[in-house]
Short mmCIF file of C-alpha atoms and ligand atoms in Angstrom, two decimals:
data_model
loop_
_atom_site.label_atom_id
_atom_site.label_comp_id
_atom_site.label_asym_id
_atom_site.label_seq_id
_atom_site.Cartn_x
_atom_site.Cartn_y
_atom_site.Cartn_z
CA UNK A 185 8.95 7.37 23.08
CA UNK A 186 8.21 8.07 19.51
CA UNK A 187 10.69 7.53 16.87
CA UNK A 188 11.91 10.52 15.00
CA UNK A 189 11.39 11.68 11.58
CA UNK A 190 14.63 11.52 9.56
CA UNK A 191 16.61 14.69 10.32
CA UNK A 192 18.67 14.86 7.11
CA UNK A 193 16.35 15.62 4.16
CA UNK A 194 17.69 14.31 0.89
CA UNK A 195 16.23 16.30 -2.00
CA UNK A 196 16.12 15.03 -5.59
CA UNK A 197 15.24 16.54 -8.75
CA UNK A 198 13.84 14.94 -12.17
CA UNK A 199 14.31 16.54 -15.67
CA UNK A 200 13.06 15.90 -19.09
CA UNK A 201 14.02 12.41 -20.25
CA UNK A 202 14.29 10.91 -23.49
CA UNK A 203 12.23 8.09 -24.47
CA UNK A 204 12.02 5.32 -21.54
CA UNK A 205 12.50 1.83 -22.76
CA UNK A 206 13.04 -1.62 -21.44
CA UNK A 207 11.75 -4.48 -19.39
CA UNK A 208 11.94 -4.31 -15.71
CA UNK A 209 10.70 -6.21 -12.61
CA UNK A 210 9.43 -4.24 -9.60
CA UNK A 211 9.94 -5.63 -6.11
CA UNK A 212 7.22 -7.62 -4.31
CA UNK A 213 3.61 -6.40 -3.39
CA UNK A 214 3.69 -4.62 -0.23
CA UNK A 215 0.12 -5.72 0.98
CA UNK A 216 0.81 -9.42 0.04
CA UNK A 217 4.36 -9.10 1.73
CA UNK A 218 2.90 -7.98 5.31
CA UNK A 219 0.24 -10.75 4.97
CA UNK A 220 2.61 -13.56 4.02
CA UNK A 221 4.89 -12.86 6.99
CA UNK A 222 1.94 -12.55 9.39
CA UNK A 223 -0.07 -15.58 8.38
CA UNK A 224 3.21 -17.70 8.11
CA UNK A 225 3.80 -16.56 11.82
CA UNK A 226 0.56 -17.73 12.89
CA UNK A 227 0.82 -21.01 10.89
CA UNK A 228 2.33 -24.27 12.43
CA UNK A 229 5.40 -25.28 10.54
CA UNK A 230 7.74 -23.51 8.02
CA UNK A 231 6.75 -21.17 5.16
CA UNK A 232 9.27 -19.98 2.59
CA UNK A 233 8.48 -16.52 1.05
CA UNK A 234 9.99 -15.68 -2.30
CA UNK A 235 10.01 -12.04 -3.75
CA UNK A 236 9.24 -10.60 -0.17
CA UNK A 237 9.35 -6.71 -0.45
CA UNK A 238 12.44 -5.88 1.46
CA UNK A 239 11.39 -2.38 2.20
CA UNK A 240 11.44 -0.57 5.72
CA UNK A 241 7.51 -0.94 6.08
CA UNK A 242 7.69 -4.80 5.76
CA UNK A 243 10.78 -5.18 7.48
CA UNK A 244 9.21 -3.51 10.64
CA UNK A 245 6.49 -6.25 10.36
CA UNK A 246 9.15 -8.85 10.34
CA UNK A 247 10.81 -7.48 13.16
CA UNK A 248 7.70 -7.33 15.27
CA UNK A 249 6.79 -10.99 14.57
CA UNK A 250 10.30 -11.91 15.75
CA UNK A 251 9.83 -10.07 18.92
CA UNK A 252 6.57 -11.91 19.30
CA UNK A 253 8.27 -15.15 19.11
CA UNK A 254 8.10 -16.27 15.41
CA UNK A 255 11.61 -17.28 13.60
CA UNK A 256 11.78 -14.96 10.74
CA UNK A 257 15.03 -15.18 8.78
CA UNK A 258 16.54 -14.56 5.33
CA UNK A 259 18.03 -17.66 3.63
CA UNK A 260 19.68 -16.71 0.36
CA UNK A 261 16.97 -15.01 -1.75
CA UNK A 262 14.11 -16.49 0.17
CA UNK A 263 12.54 -15.69 3.59
CA UNK A 264 11.97 -18.73 5.98
CA UNK A 265 9.34 -18.22 8.79
CA UNK A 266 8.78 -20.92 11.49
CA UNK A 267 5.39 -19.97 12.84
CA UNK A 268 3.85 -20.43 16.43
CA UNK A 269 0.53 -21.71 15.45
CA UNK A 270 -2.76 -19.45 15.76
CA UNK A 271 -2.60 -18.13 19.29
CA UNK A 272 0.93 -19.24 19.94
CA UNK A 273 2.88 -15.93 19.72
CA UNK A 274 4.45 -14.68 23.26
CA UNK A 275 4.93 -11.56 25.20
CA UNK A 276 7.44 -9.39 23.41
CA UNK A 277 10.26 -8.07 25.54
CA UNK A 278 10.55 -4.61 23.52
CA UNK A 279 8.08 -2.20 22.31
CA UNK A 280 7.18 -2.71 18.69
CA UNK A 281 8.01 0.04 16.28
CA UNK A 282 5.90 0.05 12.96
CA UNK A 283 7.79 3.08 11.54
CA UNK A 284 5.76 4.59 8.85
CA UNK A 285 3.52 1.62 8.15
CA UNK A 286 -0.32 1.90 8.72
CA UNK A 287 -0.83 -1.71 7.11
CA UNK A 288 1.86 -3.05 9.62
CA UNK A 289 0.25 -1.53 12.69
CA UNK A 290 -3.38 -2.17 11.92
CA UNK A 291 -2.96 -5.72 10.84
CA UNK A 292 -0.81 -6.68 13.63
CA UNK A 293 -3.41 -5.04 16.00
CA UNK A 294 -5.62 -7.93 14.73
CA UNK A 295 -2.82 -10.36 15.44
CA UNK A 296 -2.18 -9.19 19.15
CA UNK A 297 -5.89 -9.07 19.88
CA UNK A 298 -5.97 -12.91 19.93
CA UNK A 299 -3.12 -13.49 22.31
CA UNK A 300 -3.27 -12.80 25.87
CA UNK A 301 -0.20 -10.42 26.03
CA UNK A 302 0.30 -6.83 26.67
CA UNK A 303 2.22 -4.94 23.92
CA UNK A 304 3.63 -1.39 23.45
CA UNK A 305 3.16 -0.17 19.84
CA UNK A 306 4.72 2.75 18.38
CA UNK A 307 5.57 4.46 14.94
CA UNK A 308 7.15 7.42 13.21
CA UNK A 309 5.57 11.00 13.33
CA UNK A 310 3.36 10.38 10.32
CA UNK A 311 1.89 7.01 11.73
CA UNK A 312 1.33 8.55 15.05
CA UNK A 313 -0.99 10.94 13.54
CA UNK A 314 -3.08 8.25 11.57
CA UNK A 315 -6.39 6.91 12.79
CA UNK A 316 -6.21 3.78 14.62
CA UNK A 317 -9.77 4.07 16.03
CA UNK A 318 -11.10 2.43 12.91
CA UNK A 319 -9.51 -0.84 14.05
CA UNK A 320 -9.61 -0.54 17.70
CA UNK A 321 -13.50 0.04 17.68
CA UNK A 322 -14.13 -3.52 16.28
CA UNK A 323 -11.19 -5.17 18.02
CA UNK A 324 -12.31 -3.84 21.36
CA UNK A 325 -15.98 -5.47 20.74
CA UNK A 326 -14.10 -8.72 20.20
CA UNK A 327 -11.96 -8.21 23.50
CA UNK A 328 -8.99 -6.24 22.92
CA UNK A 329 -8.19 -3.72 25.85
CA UNK A 330 -6.42 -0.43 25.30
CA UNK A 331 -4.72 1.37 28.05
CA UNK A 332 -4.74 4.91 26.54
CA UNK A 333 -7.90 6.79 26.09
CA UNK A 334 -6.93 7.87 22.54
CA UNK A 335 -7.04 6.24 19.04
CA UNK A 336 -3.57 7.19 17.85
CA UNK A 337 -0.16 5.54 18.46
CA UNK A 338 1.88 5.15 20.59
CA UNK A 339 -0.38 2.56 22.34
CA UNK A 340 -0.30 -0.14 25.02
CA UNK A 341 -2.83 -2.94 24.03
CA UNK A 342 -3.83 -6.28 25.79
CA UNK A 343 -5.29 -9.06 23.91
CA UNK A 344 -7.14 -12.10 24.92
CA UNK A 345 -6.92 -15.79 24.04
CA UNK A 346 -10.79 -15.78 24.22
CA UNK A 347 -12.08 -13.29 21.75
CA UNK A 348 -15.89 -12.97 20.88
CA UNK A 349 -16.85 -13.37 17.23
CA UNK A 350 -18.05 -10.43 15.59
CA UNK A 351 -20.30 -9.24 12.68
CA UNK A 352 -19.16 -5.95 11.63
CA UNK A 353 -19.99 -3.61 8.64
CA UNK A 354 -17.10 -1.42 7.79
CA UNK A 355 -17.85 2.29 8.20
CA UNK A 356 -14.98 3.15 5.68
CA UNK A 357 -13.77 1.02 2.75
CA UNK A 358 -10.49 -0.16 4.36
CA UNK A 359 -8.78 -3.45 3.69
CA UNK A 360 -6.60 -2.86 6.66
CA UNK A 361 -9.71 -2.59 8.99
CA UNK A 362 -11.13 -5.77 7.27
CA UNK A 363 -8.01 -7.70 7.43
CA UNK A 364 -7.41 -6.95 11.18
CA UNK A 365 -10.97 -8.19 11.94
CA UNK A 366 -10.36 -11.42 10.00
CA UNK A 367 -7.09 -12.15 11.22
CA UNK A 368 -8.64 -11.48 15.06
CA UNK A 369 -11.49 -13.72 13.98
CA UNK A 370 -9.02 -16.61 13.59
CA UNK A 371 -8.84 -16.72 17.50
CA UNK A 372 -12.46 -16.20 18.19
CA UNK A 373 -14.94 -18.91 19.23
CA UNK A 374 -17.26 -18.95 16.36
CA UNK A 375 -17.49 -17.22 13.12
CA UNK A 376 -16.69 -13.41 12.44
CA UNK A 377 -17.97 -11.59 9.45
CA UNK A 378 -17.02 -8.37 7.85
CA UNK A 379 -19.57 -6.70 5.62
CA UNK A 380 -18.22 -4.44 2.92
CA UNK A 381 -20.32 -2.07 1.04
CA UNK A 382 -17.53 -1.24 -1.59
CA UNK A 383 -15.01 -4.10 -2.28
CA UNK A 384 -11.54 -3.52 -1.09
CA UNK A 385 -8.24 -5.51 -1.86
CA UNK A 386 -8.93 -9.00 -1.04
CA UNK A 387 -5.35 -10.45 -0.36
CA UNK A 388 -6.03 -11.38 3.31
CA UNK A 389 -8.99 -13.77 2.21
CA UNK A 390 -7.16 -15.33 -0.37
CA UNK A 391 -4.17 -15.98 1.61
CA UNK A 392 -6.08 -17.12 4.61
CA UNK A 393 -7.68 -19.69 2.39
CA UNK A 394 -4.05 -20.68 0.88
CA UNK A 395 -2.91 -21.22 4.52
CA UNK A 396 -6.02 -23.45 5.31
CA UNK A 397 -8.38 -21.27 6.95
CA UNK A 398 -12.13 -21.73 6.38
CA UNK A 399 -13.20 -18.16 4.73
CA UNK A 400 -16.20 -17.60 2.49
CA UNK A 401 -17.14 -14.64 0.71
CA UNK A 402 -21.06 -14.01 -0.35
CA UNK A 403 -22.39 -11.19 -2.11
CA UNK A 404 -25.66 -10.12 -0.84
CA UNK A 405 -27.66 -6.95 -2.10
CA UNK A 406 -24.47 -5.78 -3.52
CA UNK A 407 -22.57 -5.83 -0.32
CA UNK A 408 -19.88 -8.68 0.40
CA UNK A 409 -20.06 -10.58 3.52
CA UNK A 410 -16.73 -12.19 4.46
CA UNK A 411 -16.70 -14.75 7.14
CA UNK A 412 -13.89 -16.60 8.81
CA UNK A 413 -14.23 -19.52 11.05
CA UNK A 414 -12.58 -19.15 14.41
CA UNK A 415 -10.54 -21.67 16.33
CA UNK A 416 -8.57 -21.81 13.05
CA UNK A 417 -5.43 -23.86 12.29
CA UNK A 418 -3.19 -22.64 9.65
CA UNK A 419 -0.21 -24.73 8.22
CA UNK A 420 2.93 -23.40 6.81
CA UNK A 421 2.81 -22.77 3.02
CA UNK A 422 5.20 -21.41 0.41
CA UNK A 423 4.17 -18.07 -1.07
CA UNK A 424 5.82 -16.16 -4.13
CA UNK A 425 4.93 -12.46 -3.90
CA UNK A 426 4.03 -10.83 -7.10
CA UNK A 427 5.40 -7.61 -8.25
CA UNK A 428 3.74 -4.49 -6.53
CA UNK A 429 1.02 -2.83 -9.14
CA UNK A 430 1.26 0.47 -6.90
CA UNK A 431 5.27 0.54 -7.35
CA UNK A 432 4.77 -0.31 -11.09
CA UNK A 433 2.25 2.47 -11.40
CA UNK A 434 5.04 4.83 -11.45
CA UNK A 435 7.09 3.33 -14.29
CA UNK A 436 3.72 2.83 -16.18
CA UNK A 437 2.84 6.59 -15.58
CA UNK A 438 6.22 7.73 -16.75
CA UNK A 439 6.17 5.60 -19.89
CA UNK A 440 2.78 6.97 -20.74
CA UNK A 441 3.88 10.75 -20.49
CA UNK A 442 7.50 10.63 -21.77
CA UNK A 443 7.23 10.80 -25.61
CA UNK A 444 8.38 7.80 -27.54
CA UNK A 445 8.58 5.41 -24.40
CA UNK A 446 7.94 1.55 -24.42
CA UNK A 447 8.15 0.05 -21.06
CA UNK A 448 7.08 -3.67 -19.94
CA UNK A 449 6.96 -4.28 -16.22
CA UNK A 450 7.18 -8.05 -15.69
CA UNK A 451 5.40 -10.33 -13.18
CA UNK A 452 3.05 -7.51 -11.77
CA UNK A 453 -0.05 -8.50 -9.53
CA UNK A 454 -3.19 -7.77 -11.55
CA UNK A 455 -5.80 -8.81 -8.77
CA UNK A 456 -8.91 -6.80 -9.92
CA UNK A 457 -9.03 -5.31 -6.45
CA UNK A 458 -5.71 -3.37 -6.98
CA UNK A 459 -6.11 -2.47 -11.01
CA UNK A 460 -8.26 0.44 -10.89
CA UNK A 461 -5.24 2.61 -11.90
CA UNK A 462 -4.58 0.79 -15.14
CA UNK A 463 -8.08 0.52 -16.08
CA UNK A 464 -8.29 4.41 -15.77
CA UNK A 465 -5.10 4.96 -17.93
CA UNK A 466 -6.95 2.58 -20.71
CA UNK A 467 -10.17 4.76 -20.40
CA UNK A 468 -8.04 7.90 -20.86
CA UNK A 469 -6.79 6.34 -24.34
CA UNK A 470 -3.43 4.98 -22.88
CA UNK A 471 -1.62 2.13 -24.49
CA UNK A 472 -1.55 -0.29 -21.63
CA UNK A 473 -1.82 -3.96 -22.15
CA UNK A 474 -1.73 -6.98 -19.70
CA UNK A 475 0.25 -9.67 -21.44
CA UNK A 476 1.17 -13.47 -20.34
CA UNK A 477 -1.59 -13.57 -17.77
CA UNK A 478 -0.95 -16.28 -15.02
CA UNK A 479 -1.51 -17.16 -11.45
CA UNK A 480 0.94 -17.36 -8.45
CA UNK A 481 0.06 -18.52 -4.98
CA UNK A 482 -3.53 -17.72 -5.46
CA UNK A 483 -3.08 -14.35 -7.14
CA UNK A 484 -3.40 -13.25 -10.78
CA UNK A 485 -0.19 -11.75 -12.50
CA UNK A 486 0.81 -10.44 -15.80
CA UNK A 487 3.50 -8.48 -17.52
CA UNK A 488 2.24 -4.95 -18.15
CA UNK A 489 3.37 -3.04 -21.53
CA UNK A 490 2.85 0.52 -21.59
CA UNK A 491 3.72 2.88 -24.49
CA UNK A 492 3.65 6.63 -24.69
CA UNK A 493 0.08 7.90 -25.49
CA UNK A 494 -1.68 11.27 -26.02
CA UNK A 495 -4.31 10.88 -23.22
CA UNK A 496 -7.62 12.60 -22.54
CA UNK A 497 -9.27 13.62 -19.27
CA UNK A 498 -11.83 11.14 -17.86
CA UNK A 499 -14.18 10.98 -14.88
CA UNK A 500 -12.99 8.33 -12.22
CA UNK A 501 -16.03 7.01 -10.42
CA UNK A 502 -15.79 7.10 -6.59
CA UNK A 503 -16.70 3.40 -6.39
CA UNK A 504 -13.24 2.68 -7.95
CA UNK A 505 -11.25 4.37 -5.34
CA UNK A 506 -10.43 1.35 -3.14
CA UNK A 507 -8.95 -0.39 -6.21
CA UNK A 508 -6.57 2.30 -6.69
CA UNK A 509 -6.37 4.20 -3.46
CA UNK A 510 -2.48 4.66 -3.45
CA UNK A 511 -2.41 5.48 -7.16
CA UNK A 512 -4.20 8.98 -7.01
CA UNK A 513 -1.14 11.04 -6.76
CA UNK A 514 0.39 9.53 -9.71
CA UNK A 515 -2.74 9.60 -11.59
CA UNK A 516 -2.92 13.36 -11.11
CA UNK A 517 0.30 13.56 -12.67
CA UNK A 518 -0.88 11.77 -15.69
CA UNK A 519 -3.85 13.83 -15.90
CA UNK A 520 -1.74 17.02 -16.08
CA UNK A 521 -0.62 15.78 -19.42
CA UNK A 522 -4.24 14.89 -20.79
CA UNK A 523 -6.46 16.77 -22.98
CA UNK A 524 -9.42 18.20 -20.90
CA UNK A 525 -10.02 17.62 -17.24
CA UNK A 526 -9.80 14.67 -15.21
CA UNK A 527 -12.17 14.46 -12.11
CA UNK A 528 -11.48 12.12 -9.42
CA UNK A 529 -14.12 11.58 -6.78
CA UNK A 530 -14.55 9.80 -3.46
CA UNK A 531 -11.17 10.68 -2.25
CA UNK A 532 -11.85 11.20 1.60
CA UNK A 533 -9.49 8.20 2.36
CA UNK A 534 -6.82 10.07 0.75
CA UNK A 535 -6.62 12.49 3.62
CA UNK A 536 -5.74 9.85 6.20
CA UNK A 537 -2.68 8.21 4.43
CA UNK A 538 1.14 8.64 5.19
CA UNK A 539 0.23 12.30 4.46
CA UNK A 540 -3.07 14.31 3.52
CA UNK A 541 -2.30 13.17 -0.10
CA UNK A 542 -5.33 15.34 -1.49
CA UNK A 543 -3.81 18.64 -0.28
CA UNK A 544 -0.10 17.50 -0.96
CA UNK A 545 -1.01 16.27 -4.53
CA UNK A 546 -2.97 19.57 -5.31
CA UNK A 547 -0.10 21.72 -3.79
CA UNK A 548 2.40 19.73 -5.77
CA UNK A 549 0.65 20.42 -9.00
CA UNK A 550 0.13 24.04 -8.37
CA UNK A 551 3.85 24.46 -7.58
CA UNK A 552 4.52 23.18 -11.09
CA UNK A 553 2.10 25.40 -13.03
CA UNK A 554 -0.64 22.87 -13.35
CA UNK A 555 -4.25 23.88 -13.09
CA UNK A 556 -5.85 21.88 -10.29
CA UNK A 557 -9.08 22.16 -8.19
CA UNK A 558 -9.37 20.59 -4.77
CA UNK A 559 -12.48 19.81 -3.21
CA UNK A 560 -13.07 18.10 0.18
CA UNK A 561 -13.52 14.82 -1.46
CA UNK A 562 -12.45 15.29 -5.12
CA UNK A 563 -9.53 16.44 -7.47
CA UNK A 564 -10.14 17.99 -10.85
CA UNK A 565 -6.98 18.35 -12.91
CA UNK A 566 -6.90 20.24 -16.16
CA UNK A 567 -4.38 18.90 -18.41
CA UNK A 568 -2.22 20.42 -21.17
CA UNK A 569 0.20 19.10 -23.51
CA UNK A 570 3.16 21.13 -22.32
CA UNK A 571 3.47 21.33 -18.33
CA UNK A 572 5.87 23.93 -16.98
CA UNK A 573 7.31 22.25 -13.84
CA UNK A 574 9.96 24.03 -12.19
CA UNK A 575 8.62 23.80 -8.73
CA UNK A 576 9.78 22.17 -5.46
CA UNK A 577 7.35 19.75 -3.84
CA UNK A 578 6.78 19.35 -0.18
CA UNK A 579 6.39 15.53 0.30
CA UNK A 580 5.44 15.66 4.01
CA UNK A 581 7.51 12.55 4.45
CA UNK A 582 5.11 10.72 2.04
CA UNK A 583 7.01 8.08 -0.22
CA UNK A 584 4.22 8.17 -2.78
CA UNK A 585 4.25 11.90 -2.99
CA UNK A 586 7.97 12.02 -3.52
CA UNK A 587 7.64 9.41 -6.38
CA UNK A 588 4.64 10.72 -8.16
CA UNK A 589 6.37 14.14 -8.35
CA UNK A 590 9.64 12.67 -9.52
CA UNK A 591 7.60 11.02 -12.37
CA UNK A 592 6.18 14.31 -13.17
CA UNK A 593 9.73 15.88 -13.59
CA UNK A 594 10.48 13.40 -16.49
CA UNK A 595 8.19 15.09 -18.78
CA UNK A 596 7.61 18.76 -17.68
CA UNK A 597 9.52 21.66 -19.44
CA UNK A 598 11.74 22.53 -16.46
CA UNK A 599 13.02 20.05 -13.66
CA UNK A 600 10.68 19.23 -10.71
CA UNK A 601 12.25 18.76 -7.20
CA UNK A 602 11.01 17.05 -4.03
CA UNK A 603 12.25 18.33 -0.71
CA UNK A 604 13.01 14.65 0.53
CA UNK A 605 13.31 11.27 -1.03
CA UNK A 606 14.48 9.26 1.74
CA UNK A 607 10.92 7.95 2.62
CA UNK A 608 10.80 6.16 -0.86
CA UNK A 609 12.68 3.36 1.12
CA UNK A 610 9.45 2.63 2.99
CA UNK A 611 7.96 0.97 0.01
CA UNK A 612 10.15 1.25 -2.84
CA UNK A 613 13.90 1.28 -2.29
CA UNK A 614 14.79 0.40 -5.88
CA UNK A 615 12.75 3.27 -7.47
CA UNK A 616 15.54 5.39 -8.49
CA UNK A 617 17.81 2.62 -9.84
CA UNK A 618 14.92 1.03 -11.74
CA UNK A 619 13.73 4.39 -13.22
CA UNK A 620 17.22 5.43 -14.26
CA UNK A 621 17.57 1.92 -15.75
CA UNK A 622 14.83 2.76 -18.49
CA UNK A 623 16.26 6.13 -18.97
CA UNK A 624 15.05 8.28 -16.33
CA UNK A 625 17.21 11.48 -15.28
CA UNK A 626 17.31 12.27 -11.64
CA UNK A 627 19.89 14.81 -10.01
CA UNK A 628 20.71 15.29 -6.47
CA UNK A 629 20.55 19.04 -6.08
CA UNK A 630 22.90 19.13 -2.86
CA UNK A 631 25.66 16.97 -4.42
CA UNK A 632 25.48 19.09 -7.61
CA UNK A 633 25.78 22.38 -5.86
CA UNK A 634 29.20 21.34 -4.27
C1 S3P B 833 -3.66 -1.73 2.33
C2 S3P B 833 -4.78 -1.02 2.24
C3 S3P B 833 -4.97 0.42 1.63
C4 S3P B 833 -3.67 0.89 1.15
C5 S3P B 833 -2.45 0.59 1.94
C6 S3P B 833 -2.30 -0.78 1.94
C7 S3P B 833 -3.43 -2.94 2.79
O1 S3P B 833 -5.20 1.15 2.92
O2 S3P B 833 -3.60 2.39 1.09
O3 S3P B 833 -1.22 1.15 1.33
O4 S3P B 833 -2.28 -3.53 2.71
O5 S3P B 833 -4.40 -3.60 3.14
P1 S3P B 833 -6.72 1.08 3.56
O6 S3P B 833 -7.09 -0.23 3.88
O7 S3P B 833 -6.65 1.67 4.93
O8 S3P B 833 -7.41 1.90 2.51
#
């Protein structure tokens, strides 16, 4: 049985705002939150996680790990995970539902692969259309069995406690695929190596080391070889999850396009494998500064100060895509206000996200009077000092499309509406409250009409 899309859509509109100002904190990084729960569940002993993102995607991973036998509970402001040790999870009695989360489903396939258990896995309408073959192909080589002859959820998979080590070159630049293989590699008898032609976010490698695994990364001929030693033992550790740069991106973009704004987002993850968006804003002439740089739980963190800036169009190289893959919709929004054209290249992965984000972004820009050209793997946005707005954007139940276009409406001549804002809860439930806290103006069209 598939879970259903929400039947009640909640449209939301954003309208021209005065200067946005203040200091804010965004919730914990989604990628690190998933990994902290997963590695804590595979560790021996107790881990305490501070700053965990309490959004639907991460909660689904927590529920899945509980169903597999780990003890995952909230204790005050922390989460406490009593792990089962590598290979120690047990047969669940229920089917695991990953909701909207590709990260949850794919990383957990790597976990399940190393256990001799049979698990039913499902997701919502969006997740059920997303490609799982990219993780199933390498995991099958290691010993995972899949009952169905397809590569989309729902699936029934059977792992093995005797996985075969693997050396695998990633055919697509995907941290999720890399992570699934490395996590499975913990259970294999020998060394498992993933080869990346283009570097992707490295949180799994960092956190595996932090939990005590033997992981090494070596660059050879421009390719990164990441090797994990199997038959691993992890021990429980305390983790502090830094703020999510992908959530902070909406606040940063809003501050950049709303005249007079000055916003500081505190405690944001600034791992270089995640900061392509901020680098691009700086190249566009944006006043974006990383302040008070520090390290937390093995990850670099800073406060990001963004002030309104007159920006110009730039060319964003394809190589940069993995370091800002979730930020293209909101970069396209910033580009709408730039002088000249912004070229974004190497966007094929954008088509297999929670929606086809290349098409959804282009359609949303067109609906709001913005000059955009969509190519098979590129987006070219022609900016202007005044942007009409006035459109209603179809979000395709995609949280980032909803947040990007609500951000747009804060600086357009007429309000911008999105057909549904409920999916924002999958990654950033505090979005509306935090944005309103710095001066954003949102209205609920249905309540207004009553
Ligand atoms: C993620 C990796 C990215 C990103 C997703 C989170 C992760 O996906 O889009 O939101 O936590 O590893 P891909 O690895 O599939 O590009």
